[in-house]
Amino acid sequence: MSDINTIVEELVKFREERDWGQFHNPKDLALALSIEASELLEVFLWKTPEQASIEKVKEELADVLSFAFLLADRYDLDIKEIVLTKIKRNAEKYPVSKSKGTAKKYDEL
Amino acid sequence: MSDINTIVEELVKFREERDWGQFHNPKDLALALSIEASELLEVFLWKTPEQASIEKVKEELADVLSFAFLLADRYDLDIKEIVLTKIKRNAEKYPVSKSKGTAKKYDEL
Amino acid sequence: MSDINTIVEELVKFREERDWGQFHNPKDLALALSIEASELLEVFLWKTPEQASIEKVKEELADVLSFAFLLADRYDLDIKEIVLTKIKRNAEKYPVSKSKGTAKKYDEL
Amino acid sequence: MSDINTIVEELVKFREERDWGQFHNPKDLALALSIEASELLEVFLWKTPEQASIEKVKEELADVLSFAFLLADRYDLDIKEIVLTKIKRNAEKYPVSKSKGTAKKYDEL
């Protein structure tokens, strides 16, 4: 079994044991994901990147990934496929010739 | 190679080709992740969960996952390990006996 | 009429003319507010604080304030009162003697 | 003095007493604002709009407004002016004839 499938299987097991599937509609999962991403951001608040606690980053990033995986599972999406597809799209939006070394958004290139 | 490693390898290749590593300090990666999570949330704004476009969810979720993977890579974190560790912690914070069928936060249980 | 009342009156007028009150339940207003706060954040992404465009900050901050005011109006909250009350609470959480010159959270003081 | 000026004056006094101006660069203020907006969102997580606690909404909305006002102050922006200007712009983006009764984004109208 792939790493991703192992993770999703554990997440689903955790959810099922607690009967939380009833709360996990996609809209609230997207809320939860956004809230966790914000808690991750808080690890860096008023700090330089170097001052952030790696232990806290680990915990919050794990929460972000958990809800991202649960949302993918809710829609039966193949995580590897959607990310690789998006990389291809982004390669078109951000051709190397125009975007190399600049942080500009595609609509400003 | 695991699925996750394949994805991370592609993300890093995309980044290196564009020489974007210089912008990817962990704090700005956390900002980017939070911004993408918010764009995912926008797919559901003013809508019922069912009205959201799955195509858009796919794209935005892929962006969220991309920055989450890049942040993990930045700190050399093992994604499978940090998520499985967090599931164990959450199992302690949310024992089945107390949390089954309720969406309450651990500090309200 | 106070400045705040003038602003809220204009926001409500804008909403009523478009018959958007039907979408503005408090949960979706909170989503919209969070999404706008994230667009404001994007003005600073991959940048030093000084590199951010003030023109964009103005626009996005105005959007944040608009949804914050509309949410307050939805619950009939007095903006001046809730902020002044919160300042008093924060003064108790963050006594000057302990919090002066440090960015630590109250639970780390 | 206007209501807004009174609020900002109290916020600045609170900040100065704690010598927190040194942390309040605009980028971190935008982070703080986004984090607070997310805490407000959490009041609604896994809930219908009606189930959310008004007391918690009050507190979190006050935090959002506080950082929004502090950010405006940081750039010397006139809150009333920027919101009224944005309403005018939005009126152009969302003409009543096209946007009445629909929650579509301006680029989908």
JSON list of N, CA and C in Angstrom, two decimals, chain A residues 2-4 7 11 14 17-18 20 23 25 27 31 33 40-41 44 47 49 59 62-63 65 69 75 80 82-83 86-87 89 91 94 96 99-103, chain B residues 2-4 7 11 14 17-18 20 23 25 27 31 33 40-41 44 47 49 59 62-63 65 69 75 80 82-83 86-87 89 91 94 96 99-103:
[
{"chain": "A", "resi": 2, "resn": "SER", "atom": "N", "xyz": [0.45, 2.29, -0.73]},
{"chain": "A", "resi": 2, "resn": "SER", "atom": "CA", "xyz": [1.26, 3.51, -0.78]},
{"chain": "A", "resi": 2, "resn": "SER", "atom": "C", "xyz": [1.22, 4.23, 0.55]},
{"chain": "A", "resi": 3, "resn": "ASP", "atom": "N", "xyz": [2.22, 5.09, 0.80]},
{"chain": "A", "resi": 3, "resn": "ASP", "atom": "CA", "xyz": [2.27, 5.91, 2.02]},
{"chain": "A", "resi": 3, "resn": "ASP", "atom": "C", "xyz": [0.97, 6.70, 2.20]},
{"chain": "A", "resi": 4, "resn": "ILE", "atom": "N", "xyz": [0.54, 7.31, 1.11]},
{"chain": "A", "resi": 4, "resn": "ILE", "atom": "CA", "xyz": [-0.67, 8.15, 1.20]},
{"chain": "A", "resi": 4, "resn": "ILE", "atom": "C", "xyz": [-1.87, 7.30, 1.60]},
{"chain": "A", "resi": 7, "resn": "ILE", "atom": "N", "xyz": [-1.76, 6.56, 5.31]},
{"chain": "A", "resi": 7, "resn": "ILE", "atom": "CA", "xyz": [-2.16, 7.73, 6.11]},
{"chain": "A", "resi": 7, "resn": "ILE", "atom": "C", "xyz": [-3.68, 7.91, 6.08]},
{"chain": "A", "resi": 11, "resn": "LEU", "atom": "N", "xyz": [-6.45, 7.89, 9.12]},
{"chain": "A", "resi": 11, "resn": "LEU", "atom": "CA", "xyz": [-7.32, 9.04, 9.38]},
{"chain": "A", "resi": 11, "resn": "LEU", "atom": "C", "xyz": [-8.79, 8.64, 9.37]},
{"chain": "A", "resi": 14, "resn": "PHE", "atom": "N", "xyz": [-9.63, 6.65, 12.52]},
{"chain": "A", "resi": 14, "resn": "PHE", "atom": "CA", "xyz": [-9.77, 7.58, 13.64]},
{"chain": "A", "resi": 14, "resn": "PHE", "atom": "C", "xyz": [-11.16, 8.26, 13.60]},
{"chain": "A", "resi": 17, "resn": "GLU", "atom": "N", "xyz": [-14.09, 5.61, 14.28]},
{"chain": "A", "resi": 17, "resn": "GLU", "atom": "CA", "xyz": [-14.19, 5.23, 15.70]},
{"chain": "A", "resi": 17, "resn": "GLU", "atom": "C", "xyz": [-14.96, 6.27, 16.51]},
{"chain": "A", "resi": 18, "resn": "ARG", "atom": "N", "xyz": [-14.85, 7.54, 16.09]},
{"chain": "A", "resi": 18, "resn": "ARG", "atom": "CA", "xyz": [-15.51, 8.63, 16.82]},
{"chain": "A", "resi": 18, "resn": "ARG", "atom": "C", "xyz": [-16.84, 9.04, 16.19]},
{"chain": "A", "resi": 20, "resn": "TRP", "atom": "N", "xyz": [-17.40, 10.64, 13.48]},
{"chain": "A", "resi": 20, "resn": "TRP", "atom": "CA", "xyz": [-17.32, 12.05, 13.11]},
{"chain": "A", "resi": 20, "resn": "TRP", "atom": "C", "xyz": [-17.64, 12.30, 11.62]},
{"chain": "A", "resi": 23, "resn": "PHE", "atom": "N", "xyz": [-20.10, 15.05, 10.67]},
{"chain": "A", "resi": 23, "resn": "PHE", "atom": "CA", "xyz": [-19.75, 16.47, 10.68]},
{"chain": "A", "resi": 23, "resn": "PHE", "atom": "C", "xyz": [-18.90, 16.86, 9.47]},
{"chain": "A", "resi": 25, "resn": "ASN", "atom": "N", "xyz": [-18.80, 17.26, 6.30]},
{"chain": "A", "resi": 25, "resn": "ASN", "atom": "CA", "xyz": [-19.20, 17.67, 4.95]},
{"chain": "A", "resi": 25, "resn": "ASN", "atom": "C", "xyz": [-18.04, 18.48, 4.38]},
{"chain": "A", "resi": 27, "resn": "LYS", "atom": "N", "xyz": [-17.69, 21.37, 3.04]},
{"chain": "A", "resi": 27, "resn": "LYS", "atom": "CA", "xyz": [-17.55, 22.79, 3.40]},
{"chain": "A", "resi": 27, "resn": "LYS", "atom": "C", "xyz": [-16.88, 22.94, 4.76]},
{"chain": "A", "resi": 31, "resn": "LEU", "atom": "N", "xyz": [-13.27, 24.52, 5.96]},
{"chain": "A", "resi": 31, "resn": "LEU", "atom": "CA", "xyz": [-13.11, 25.44, 7.09]},
{"chain": "A", "resi": 31, "resn": "LEU", "atom": "C", "xyz": [-12.01, 24.94, 8.03]},
{"chain": "A", "resi": 33, "resn": "LEU", "atom": "N", "xyz": [-9.58, 22.91, 7.50]},
{"chain": "A", "resi": 33, "resn": "LEU", "atom": "CA", "xyz": [-8.26, 22.99, 6.86]},
{"chain": "A", "resi": 33, "resn": "LEU", "atom": "C", "xyz": [-7.72, 24.41, 6.92]},
{"chain": "A", "resi": 40, "resn": "LEU", "atom": "N", "xyz": [-0.96, 27.03, 11.94]},
{"chain": "A", "resi": 40, "resn": "LEU", "atom": "CA", "xyz": [0.43, 26.86, 11.49]},
{"chain": "A", "resi": 40, "resn": "LEU", "atom": "C", "xyz": [1.09, 28.23, 11.30]},
{"chain": "A", "resi": 41, "resn": "LEU", "atom": "N", "xyz": [0.35, 29.13, 10.71]},
{"chain": "A", "resi": 41, "resn": "LEU", "atom": "CA", "xyz": [0.85, 30.49, 10.47]},
{"chain": "A", "resi": 41, "resn": "LEU", "atom": "C", "xyz": [1.19, 31.17, 11.79]},
{"chain": "A", "resi": 44, "resn": "PHE", "atom": "N", "xyz": [4.60, 31.35, 13.33]},
{"chain": "A", "resi": 44, "resn": "PHE", "atom": "CA", "xyz": [5.57, 32.31, 12.79]},
{"chain": "A", "resi": 44, "resn": "PHE", "atom": "C", "xyz": [5.26, 33.76, 13.16]},
{"chain": "A", "resi": 47, "resn": "LYS", "atom": "N", "xyz": [7.64, 36.71, 14.46]},
{"chain": "A", "resi": 47, "resn": "LYS", "atom": "CA", "xyz": [8.95, 36.06, 14.50]},
{"chain": "A", "resi": 47, "resn": "LYS", "atom": "C", "xyz": [9.65, 36.12, 13.14]},
{"chain": "A", "resi": 49, "resn": "PRO", "atom": "N", "xyz": [11.63, 33.80, 10.34]},
{"chain": "A", "resi": 49, "resn": "PRO", "atom": "CA", "xyz": [11.42, 32.38, 10.00]},
{"chain": "A", "resi": 49, "resn": "PRO", "atom": "C", "xyz": [12.23, 31.45, 10.92]},
{"chain": "A", "resi": 59, "resn": "GLU", "atom": "N", "xyz": [3.46, 19.71, 14.40]},
{"chain": "A", "resi": 59, "resn": "GLU", "atom": "CA", "xyz": [2.11, 19.41, 14.86]},
{"chain": "A", "resi": 59, "resn": "GLU", "atom": "C", "xyz": [1.05, 20.07, 13.99]},
{"chain": "A", "resi": 62, "resn": "ALA", "atom": "N", "xyz": [0.92, 18.70, 10.47]},
{"chain": "A", "resi": 62, "resn": "ALA", "atom": "CA", "xyz": [0.24, 17.39, 10.48]},
{"chain": "A", "resi": 62, "resn": "ALA", "atom": "C", "xyz": [-1.28, 17.58, 10.46]},
{"chain": "A", "resi": 63, "resn": "ASP", "atom": "N", "xyz": [-1.77, 18.57, 11.21]},
{"chain": "A", "resi": 63, "resn": "ASP", "atom": "CA", "xyz": [-3.22, 18.83, 11.21]},
{"chain": "A", "resi": 63, "resn": "ASP", "atom": "C", "xyz": [-3.69, 19.30, 9.83]},
{"chain": "A", "resi": 65, "resn": "LEU", "atom": "N", "xyz": [-2.29, 18.67, 6.93]},
{"chain": "A", "resi": 65, "resn": "LEU", "atom": "CA", "xyz": [-2.25, 17.52, 6.02]},
{"chain": "A", "resi": 65, "resn": "LEU", "atom": "C", "xyz": [-3.43, 16.57, 6.29]},
{"chain": "A", "resi": 69, "resn": "PHE", "atom": "N", "xyz": [-6.05, 15.57, 3.45]},
{"chain": "A", "resi": 69, "resn": "PHE", "atom": "CA", "xyz": [-6.23, 14.18, 3.02]},
{"chain": "A", "resi": 69, "resn": "PHE", "atom": "C", "xyz": [-7.69, 13.74, 3.20]},
{"chain": "A", "resi": 75, "resn": "TYR", "atom": "N", "xyz": [-13.99, 13.39, -1.53]},
{"chain": "A", "resi": 75, "resn": "TYR", "atom": "CA", "xyz": [-14.33, 13.52, -2.95]},
{"chain": "A", "resi": 75, "resn": "TYR", "atom": "C", "xyz": [-13.73, 12.40, -3.79]},
{"chain": "A", "resi": 80, "resn": "LYS", "atom": "N", "xyz": [-1.95, 12.03, -5.52]},
{"chain": "A", "resi": 80, "resn": "LYS", "atom": "CA", "xyz": [-0.79, 12.11, -6.41]},
{"chain": "A", "resi": 80, "resn": "LYS", "atom": "C", "xyz": [-1.19, 12.70, -7.76]},
{"chain": "A", "resi": 82, "resn": "ILE", "atom": "N", "xyz": [-3.85, 14.65, -8.57]},
{"chain": "A", "resi": 82, "resn": "ILE", "atom": "CA", "xyz": [-4.24, 16.07, -8.61]},
{"chain": "A", "resi": 82, "resn": "ILE", "atom": "C", "xyz": [-3.03, 16.99, -8.44]},
{"chain": "A", "resi": 83, "resn": "VAL", "atom": "N", "xyz": [-2.05, 16.57, -7.64]},
{"chain": "A", "resi": 83, "resn": "VAL", "atom": "CA", "xyz": [-0.88, 17.45, -7.47]},
{"chain": "A", "resi": 83, "resn": "VAL", "atom": "C", "xyz": [-0.03, 17.46, -8.74]},
{"chain": "A", "resi": 86, "resn": "LYS", "atom": "N", "xyz": [-1.65, 19.55, -11.32]},
{"chain": "A", "resi": 86, "resn": "LYS", "atom": "CA", "xyz": [-1.54, 20.98, -11.02]},
{"chain": "A", "resi": 86, "resn": "LYS", "atom": "C", "xyz": [-0.14, 21.51, -11.32]},
{"chain": "A", "resi": 87, "resn": "ILE", "atom": "N", "xyz": [0.87, 20.68, -11.07]},
{"chain": "A", "resi": 87, "resn": "ILE", "atom": "CA", "xyz": [2.24, 21.11, -11.40]},
{"chain": "A", "resi": 87, "resn": "ILE", "atom": "C", "xyz": [2.35, 21.38, -12.90]},
{"chain": "A", "resi": 89, "resn": "ARG", "atom": "N", "xyz": [-0.07, 22.28, -14.95]},
{"chain": "A", "resi": 89, "resn": "ARG", "atom": "CA", "xyz": [-0.78, 23.53, -15.22]},
{"chain": "A", "resi": 89, "resn": "ARG", "atom": "C", "xyz": [0.06, 24.74, -14.83]},
{"chain": "A", "resi": 91, "resn": "ALA", "atom": "N", "xyz": [3.18, 24.90, -14.65]},
{"chain": "A", "resi": 91, "resn": "ALA", "atom": "CA", "xyz": [4.32, 25.03, -15.56]},
{"chain": "A", "resi": 91, "resn": "ALA", "atom": "C", "xyz": [3.92, 25.85, -16.79]},
{"chain": "A", "resi": 94, "resn": "TYR", "atom": "N", "xyz": [3.46, 29.50, -15.45]},
{"chain": "A", "resi": 94, "resn": "TYR", "atom": "CA", "xyz": [4.75, 30.07, -15.06]},
{"chain": "A", "resi": 94, "resn": "TYR", "atom": "C", "xyz": [5.87, 29.47, -15.89]},
{"chain": "A", "resi": 96, "resn": "VAL", "atom": "N", "xyz": [9.38, 28.79, -17.46]},
{"chain": "A", "resi": 96, "resn": "VAL", "atom": "CA", "xyz": [10.70, 29.09, -16.88]},
{"chain": "A", "resi": 96, "resn": "VAL", "atom": "C", "xyz": [11.27, 30.40, -17.43]},
{"chain": "A", "resi": 99, "resn": "SER", "atom": "N", "xyz": [9.49, 33.29, -15.59]},
{"chain": "A", "resi": 99, "resn": "SER", "atom": "CA", "xyz": [9.29, 33.32, -14.14]},
{"chain": "A", "resi": 99, "resn": "SER", "atom": "C", "xyz": [10.55, 33.03, -13.34]},
{"chain": "A", "resi": 100, "resn": "LYS", "atom": "N", "xyz": [11.64, 32.71, -14.05]},
{"chain": "A", "resi": 100, "resn": "LYS", "atom": "CA", "xyz": [12.86, 32.35, -13.33]},
{"chain": "A", "resi": 100, "resn": "LYS", "atom": "C", "xyz": [13.36, 33.50, -12.46]},
{"chain": "A", "resi": 101, "resn": "GLY", "atom": "N", "xyz": [13.52, 33.23, -11.18]},
{"chain": "A", "resi": 101, "resn": "GLY", "atom": "CA", "xyz": [14.11, 34.20, -10.27]},
{"chain": "A", "resi": 101, "resn": "GLY", "atom": "C", "xyz": [13.21, 35.34, -9.85]},
{"chain": "A", "resi": 102, "resn": "THR", "atom": "N", "xyz": [11.94, 35.31, -10.26]},
{"chain": "A", "resi": 102, "resn": "THR", "atom": "CA", "xyz": [11.02, 36.37, -9.82]},
{"chain": "A", "resi": 102, "resn": "THR", "atom": "C", "xyz": [9.81, 35.77, -9.09]},
{"chain": "A", "resi": 103, "resn": "ALA", "atom": "N", "xyz": [9.33, 36.48, -8.08]},
{"chain": "A", "resi": 103, "resn": "ALA", "atom": "CA", "xyz": [8.21, 35.99, -7.29]},
{"chain": "A", "resi": 103, "resn": "ALA", "atom": "C", "xyz": [6.89, 36.59, -7.77]},
{"chain": "B", "resi": 2, "resn": "SER", "atom": "N", "xyz": [8.23, 6.11, -2.88]},
{"chain": "B", "resi": 2, "resn": "SER", "atom": "CA", "xyz": [6.86, 6.28, -2.39]},
{"chain": "B", "resi": 2, "resn": "SER", "atom": "C", "xyz": [6.16, 7.39, -3.18]},
{"chain": "B", "resi": 3, "resn": "ASP", "atom": "N", "xyz": [4.81, 7.35, -3.14]},
{"chain": "B", "resi": 3, "resn": "ASP", "atom": "CA", "xyz": [4.01, 8.39, -3.81]},
{"chain": "B", "resi": 3, "resn": "ASP", "atom": "C", "xyz": [4.41, 9.78, -3.33]},
{"chain": "B", "resi": 4, "resn": "ILE", "atom": "N", "xyz": [4.55, 9.90, -2.01]},
{"chain": "B", "resi": 4, "resn": "ILE", "atom": "CA", "xyz": [4.87, 11.21, -1.44]},
{"chain": "B", "resi": 4, "resn": "ILE", "atom": "C", "xyz": [6.23, 11.69, -1.96]},
{"chain": "B", "resi": 7, "resn": "ILE", "atom": "N", "xyz": [5.90, 12.97, -5.49]},
{"chain": "B", "resi": 7, "resn": "ILE", "atom": "CA", "xyz": [5.28, 14.31, -5.53]},
{"chain": "B", "resi": 7, "resn": "ILE", "atom": "C", "xyz": [6.29, 15.38, -5.11]},
{"chain": "B", "resi": 11, "resn": "LEU", "atom": "N", "xyz": [7.74, 18.62, -7.16]},
{"chain": "B", "resi": 11, "resn": "LEU", "atom": "CA", "xyz": [7.59, 20.00, -6.65]},
{"chain": "B", "resi": 11, "resn": "LEU", "atom": "C", "xyz": [8.93, 20.71, -6.55]},
{"chain": "B", "resi": 14, "resn": "PHE", "atom": "N", "xyz": [10.22, 21.59, -10.03]},
{"chain": "B", "resi": 14, "resn": "PHE", "atom": "CA", "xyz": [9.50, 22.78, -10.50]},
{"chain": "B", "resi": 14, "resn": "PHE", "atom": "C", "xyz": [10.10, 24.05, -9.88]},
{"chain": "B", "resi": 17, "resn": "GLU", "atom": "N", "xyz": [13.85, 24.71, -11.15]},
{"chain": "B", "resi": 17, "resn": "GLU", "atom": "CA", "xyz": [13.89, 25.23, -12.52]},
{"chain": "B", "resi": 17, "resn": "GLU", "atom": "C", "xyz": [13.63, 26.74, -12.56]},
{"chain": "B", "resi": 18, "resn": "ARG", "atom": "N", "xyz": [12.80, 27.19, -11.63]},
{"chain": "B", "resi": 18, "resn": "ARG", "atom": "CA", "xyz": [12.45, 28.63, -11.59]},
{"chain": "B", "resi": 18, "resn": "ARG", "atom": "C", "xyz": [13.30, 29.43, -10.59]},
{"chain": "B", "resi": 20, "resn": "TRP", "atom": "N", "xyz": [13.18, 29.44, -7.38]},
{"chain": "B", "resi": 20, "resn": "TRP", "atom": "CA", "xyz": [12.27, 30.04, -6.40]},
{"chain": "B", "resi": 20, "resn": "TRP", "atom": "C", "xyz": [12.63, 29.68, -4.95]},
{"chain": "B", "resi": 23, "resn": "PHE", "atom": "N", "xyz": [12.85, 32.43, -2.34]},
{"chain": "B", "resi": 23, "resn": "PHE", "atom": "CA", "xyz": [11.67, 33.04, -1.73]},
{"chain": "B", "resi": 23, "resn": "PHE", "atom": "C", "xyz": [11.05, 32.13, -0.67]},
{"chain": "B", "resi": 25, "resn": "ASN", "atom": "N", "xyz": [11.33, 30.77, 2.23]},
{"chain": "B", "resi": 25, "resn": "ASN", "atom": "CA", "xyz": [11.62, 30.61, 3.65]},
{"chain": "B", "resi": 25, "resn": "ASN", "atom": "C", "xyz": [10.35, 30.05, 4.30]},
{"chain": "B", "resi": 27, "resn": "LYS", "atom": "N", "xyz": [8.47, 30.87, 6.76]},
{"chain": "B", "resi": 27, "resn": "LYS", "atom": "CA", "xyz": [7.38, 31.79, 7.11]},
{"chain": "B", "resi": 27, "resn": "LYS", "atom": "C", "xyz": [6.52, 32.12, 5.89]},
{"chain": "B", "resi": 31, "resn": "LEU", "atom": "N", "xyz": [2.61, 31.29, 4.93]},
{"chain": "B", "resi": 31, "resn": "LEU", "atom": "CA", "xyz": [1.68, 32.28, 4.38]},
{"chain": "B", "resi": 31, "resn": "LEU", "atom": "C", "xyz": [1.01, 31.75, 3.11]},
{"chain": "B", "resi": 33, "resn": "LEU", "atom": "N", "xyz": [0.63, 28.71, 2.10]},
{"chain": "B", "resi": 33, "resn": "LEU", "atom": "CA", "xyz": [-0.27, 27.59, 2.43]},
{"chain": "B", "resi": 33, "resn": "LEU", "atom": "C", "xyz": [-1.60, 28.11, 2.95]},
{"chain": "B", "resi": 40, "resn": "LEU", "atom": "N", "xyz": [-9.27, 27.72, -1.37]},
{"chain": "B", "resi": 40, "resn": "LEU", "atom": "CA", "xyz": [-10.09, 26.50, -1.35]},
{"chain": "B", "resi": 40, "resn": "LEU", "atom": "C", "xyz": [-11.42, 26.79, -0.66]},
{"chain": "B", "resi": 41, "resn": "LEU", "atom": "N", "xyz": [-11.35, 27.51, 0.43]},
{"chain": "B", "resi": 41, "resn": "LEU", "atom": "CA", "xyz": [-12.56, 27.88, 1.18]},
{"chain": "B", "resi": 41, "resn": "LEU", "atom": "C", "xyz": [-13.50, 28.70, 0.32]},
{"chain": "B", "resi": 44, "resn": "PHE", "atom": "N", "xyz": [-16.44, 27.35, -1.58]},
{"chain": "B", "resi": 44, "resn": "PHE", "atom": "CA", "xyz": [-17.67, 27.02, -0.84]},
{"chain": "B", "resi": 44, "resn": "PHE", "atom": "C", "xyz": [-18.46, 28.25, -0.39]},
{"chain": "B", "resi": 47, "resn": "LYS", "atom": "N", "xyz": [-22.37, 29.10, -0.55]},
{"chain": "B", "resi": 47, "resn": "LYS", "atom": "CA", "xyz": [-22.91, 27.87, -1.17]},
{"chain": "B", "resi": 47, "resn": "LYS", "atom": "C", "xyz": [-23.18, 26.80, -0.13]},
{"chain": "B", "resi": 49, "resn": "PRO", "atom": "N", "xyz": [-22.58, 22.79, 0.76]},
{"chain": "B", "resi": 49, "resn": "PRO", "atom": "CA", "xyz": [-21.45, 21.93, 0.41]},
{"chain": "B", "resi": 49, "resn": "PRO", "atom": "C", "xyz": [-21.61, 21.29, -0.98]},
{"chain": "B", "resi": 59, "resn": "GLU", "atom": "N", "xyz": [-8.27, 21.74, -7.91]},
{"chain": "B", "resi": 59, "resn": "GLU", "atom": "CA", "xyz": [-7.16, 22.66, -8.17]},
{"chain": "B", "resi": 59, "resn": "GLU", "atom": "C", "xyz": [-6.64, 23.32, -6.91]},
{"chain": "B", "resi": 62, "resn": "ALA", "atom": "N", "xyz": [-4.96, 20.88, -4.55]},
{"chain": "B", "resi": 62, "resn": "ALA", "atom": "CA", "xyz": [-3.61, 20.55, -5.05]},
{"chain": "B", "resi": 62, "resn": "ALA", "atom": "C", "xyz": [-2.61, 21.64, -4.65]},
{"chain": "B", "resi": 63, "resn": "ASP", "atom": "N", "xyz": [-3.04, 22.90, -4.71]},
{"chain": "B", "resi": 63, "resn": "ASP", "atom": "CA", "xyz": [-2.15, 24.00, -4.29]},
{"chain": "B", "resi": 63, "resn": "ASP", "atom": "C", "xyz": [-1.83, 23.91, -2.80]},
{"chain": "B", "resi": 65, "resn": "LEU", "atom": "N", "xyz": [-1.87, 21.23, -0.91]},
{"chain": "B", "resi": 65, "resn": "LEU", "atom": "CA", "xyz": [-0.98, 20.08, -0.70]},
{"chain": "B", "resi": 65, "resn": "LEU", "atom": "C", "xyz": [0.45, 20.41, -1.16]},
{"chain": "B", "resi": 69, "resn": "PHE", "atom": "N", "xyz": [3.58, 20.14, 1.30]},
{"chain": "B", "resi": 69, "resn": "PHE", "atom": "CA", "xyz": [4.70, 19.23, 1.01]},
{"chain": "B", "resi": 69, "resn": "PHE", "atom": "C", "xyz": [6.03, 20.00, 0.94]},
{"chain": "B", "resi": 75, "resn": "TYR", "atom": "N", "xyz": [11.82, 21.57, 6.06]},
{"chain": "B", "resi": 75, "resn": "TYR", "atom": "CA", "xyz": [12.28, 21.18, 7.40]},
{"chain": "B", "resi": 75, "resn": "TYR", "atom": "C", "xyz": [12.72, 19.72, 7.43]},
{"chain": "B", "resi": 80, "resn": "LYS", "atom": "N", "xyz": [4.62, 11.06, 6.41]},
{"chain": "B", "resi": 80, "resn": "LYS", "atom": "CA", "xyz": [3.90, 9.92, 6.98]},
{"chain": "B", "resi": 80, "resn": "LYS", "atom": "C", "xyz": [4.09, 9.88, 8.49]},
{"chain": "B", "resi": 82, "resn": "ILE", "atom": "N", "xyz": [4.94, 12.34, 10.66]},
{"chain": "B", "resi": 82, "resn": "ILE", "atom": "CA", "xyz": [4.33, 13.42, 11.47]},
{"chain": "B", "resi": 82, "resn": "ILE", "atom": "C", "xyz": [2.81, 13.26, 11.54]},
{"chain": "B", "resi": 83, "resn": "VAL", "atom": "N", "xyz": [2.19, 12.79, 10.45]},
{"chain": "B", "resi": 83, "resn": "VAL", "atom": "CA", "xyz": [0.73, 12.63, 10.51]},
{"chain": "B", "resi": 83, "resn": "VAL", "atom": "C", "xyz": [0.36, 11.47, 11.42]},
{"chain": "B", "resi": 86, "resn": "LYS", "atom": "N", "xyz": [0.70, 12.50, 14.94]},
{"chain": "B", "resi": 86, "resn": "LYS", "atom": "CA", "xyz": [-0.37, 13.42, 15.37]},
{"chain": "B", "resi": 86, "resn": "LYS", "atom": "C", "xyz": [-1.68, 12.67, 15.61]},
{"chain": "B", "resi": 87, "resn": "ILE", "atom": "N", "xyz": [-1.92, 11.65, 14.80]},
{"chain": "B", "resi": 87, "resn": "ILE", "atom": "CA", "xyz": [-3.15, 10.86, 15.01]},
{"chain": "B", "resi": 87, "resn": "ILE", "atom": "C", "xyz": [-3.11, 10.21, 16.40]},
{"chain": "B", "resi": 89, "resn": "ARG", "atom": "N", "xyz": [-1.51, 11.32, 19.07]},
{"chain": "B", "resi": 89, "resn": "ARG", "atom": "CA", "xyz": [-1.74, 12.39, 20.04]},
{"chain": "B", "resi": 89, "resn": "ARG", "atom": "C", "xyz": [-3.21, 12.76, 20.12]},
{"chain": "B", "resi": 91, "resn": "ALA", "atom": "N", "xyz": [-5.65, 10.92, 19.43]},
{"chain": "B", "resi": 91, "resn": "ALA", "atom": "CA", "xyz": [-6.40, 9.82, 20.05]},
{"chain": "B", "resi": 91, "resn": "ALA", "atom": "C", "xyz": [-6.40, 9.97, 21.57]},
{"chain": "B", "resi": 94, "resn": "TYR", "atom": "N", "xyz": [-8.68, 13.08, 22.29]},
{"chain": "B", "resi": 94, "resn": "TYR", "atom": "CA", "xyz": [-10.07, 12.77, 21.99]},
{"chain": "B", "resi": 94, "resn": "TYR", "atom": "C", "xyz": [-10.35, 11.28, 22.20]},
{"chain": "B", "resi": 96, "resn": "VAL", "atom": "N", "xyz": [-12.20, 7.88, 22.51]},
{"chain": "B", "resi": 96, "resn": "VAL", "atom": "CA", "xyz": [-13.47, 7.47, 21.89]},
{"chain": "B", "resi": 96, "resn": "VAL", "atom": "C", "xyz": [-14.62, 7.60, 22.88]},
{"chain": "B", "resi": 99, "resn": "SER", "atom": "N", "xyz": [-15.54, 11.37, 23.08]},
{"chain": "B", "resi": 99, "resn": "SER", "atom": "CA", "xyz": [-15.69, 12.20, 21.89]},
{"chain": "B", "resi": 99, "resn": "SER", "atom": "C", "xyz": [-16.60, 11.60, 20.82]},
{"chain": "B", "resi": 100, "resn": "LYS", "atom": "N", "xyz": [-17.06, 10.37, 21.05]},
{"chain": "B", "resi": 100, "resn": "LYS", "atom": "CA", "xyz": [-17.88, 9.71, 20.03]},
{"chain": "B", "resi": 100, "resn": "LYS", "atom": "C", "xyz": [-19.17, 10.49, 19.75]},
{"chain": "B", "resi": 101, "resn": "GLY", "atom": "N", "xyz": [-19.36, 10.83, 18.50]},
{"chain": "B", "resi": 101, "resn": "GLY", "atom": "CA", "xyz": [-20.60, 11.46, 18.08]},
{"chain": "B", "resi": 101, "resn": "GLY", "atom": "C", "xyz": [-20.75, 12.93, 18.45]},
{"chain": "B", "resi": 102, "resn": "THR", "atom": "N", "xyz": [-19.71, 13.54, 19.02]},
{"chain": "B", "resi": 102, "resn": "THR", "atom": "CA", "xyz": [-19.80, 14.96, 19.33]},
{"chain": "B", "resi": 102, "resn": "THR", "atom": "C", "xyz": [-18.68, 15.74, 18.66]},
{"chain": "B", "resi": 103, "resn": "ALA", "atom": "N", "xyz": [-18.98, 16.95, 18.23]},
{"chain": "B", "resi": 103, "resn": "ALA", "atom": "CA", "xyz": [-17.99, 17.77, 17.54]},
{"chain": "B", "resi": 103, "resn": "ALA", "atom": "C", "xyz": [-17.32, 18.74, 18.50]}
]
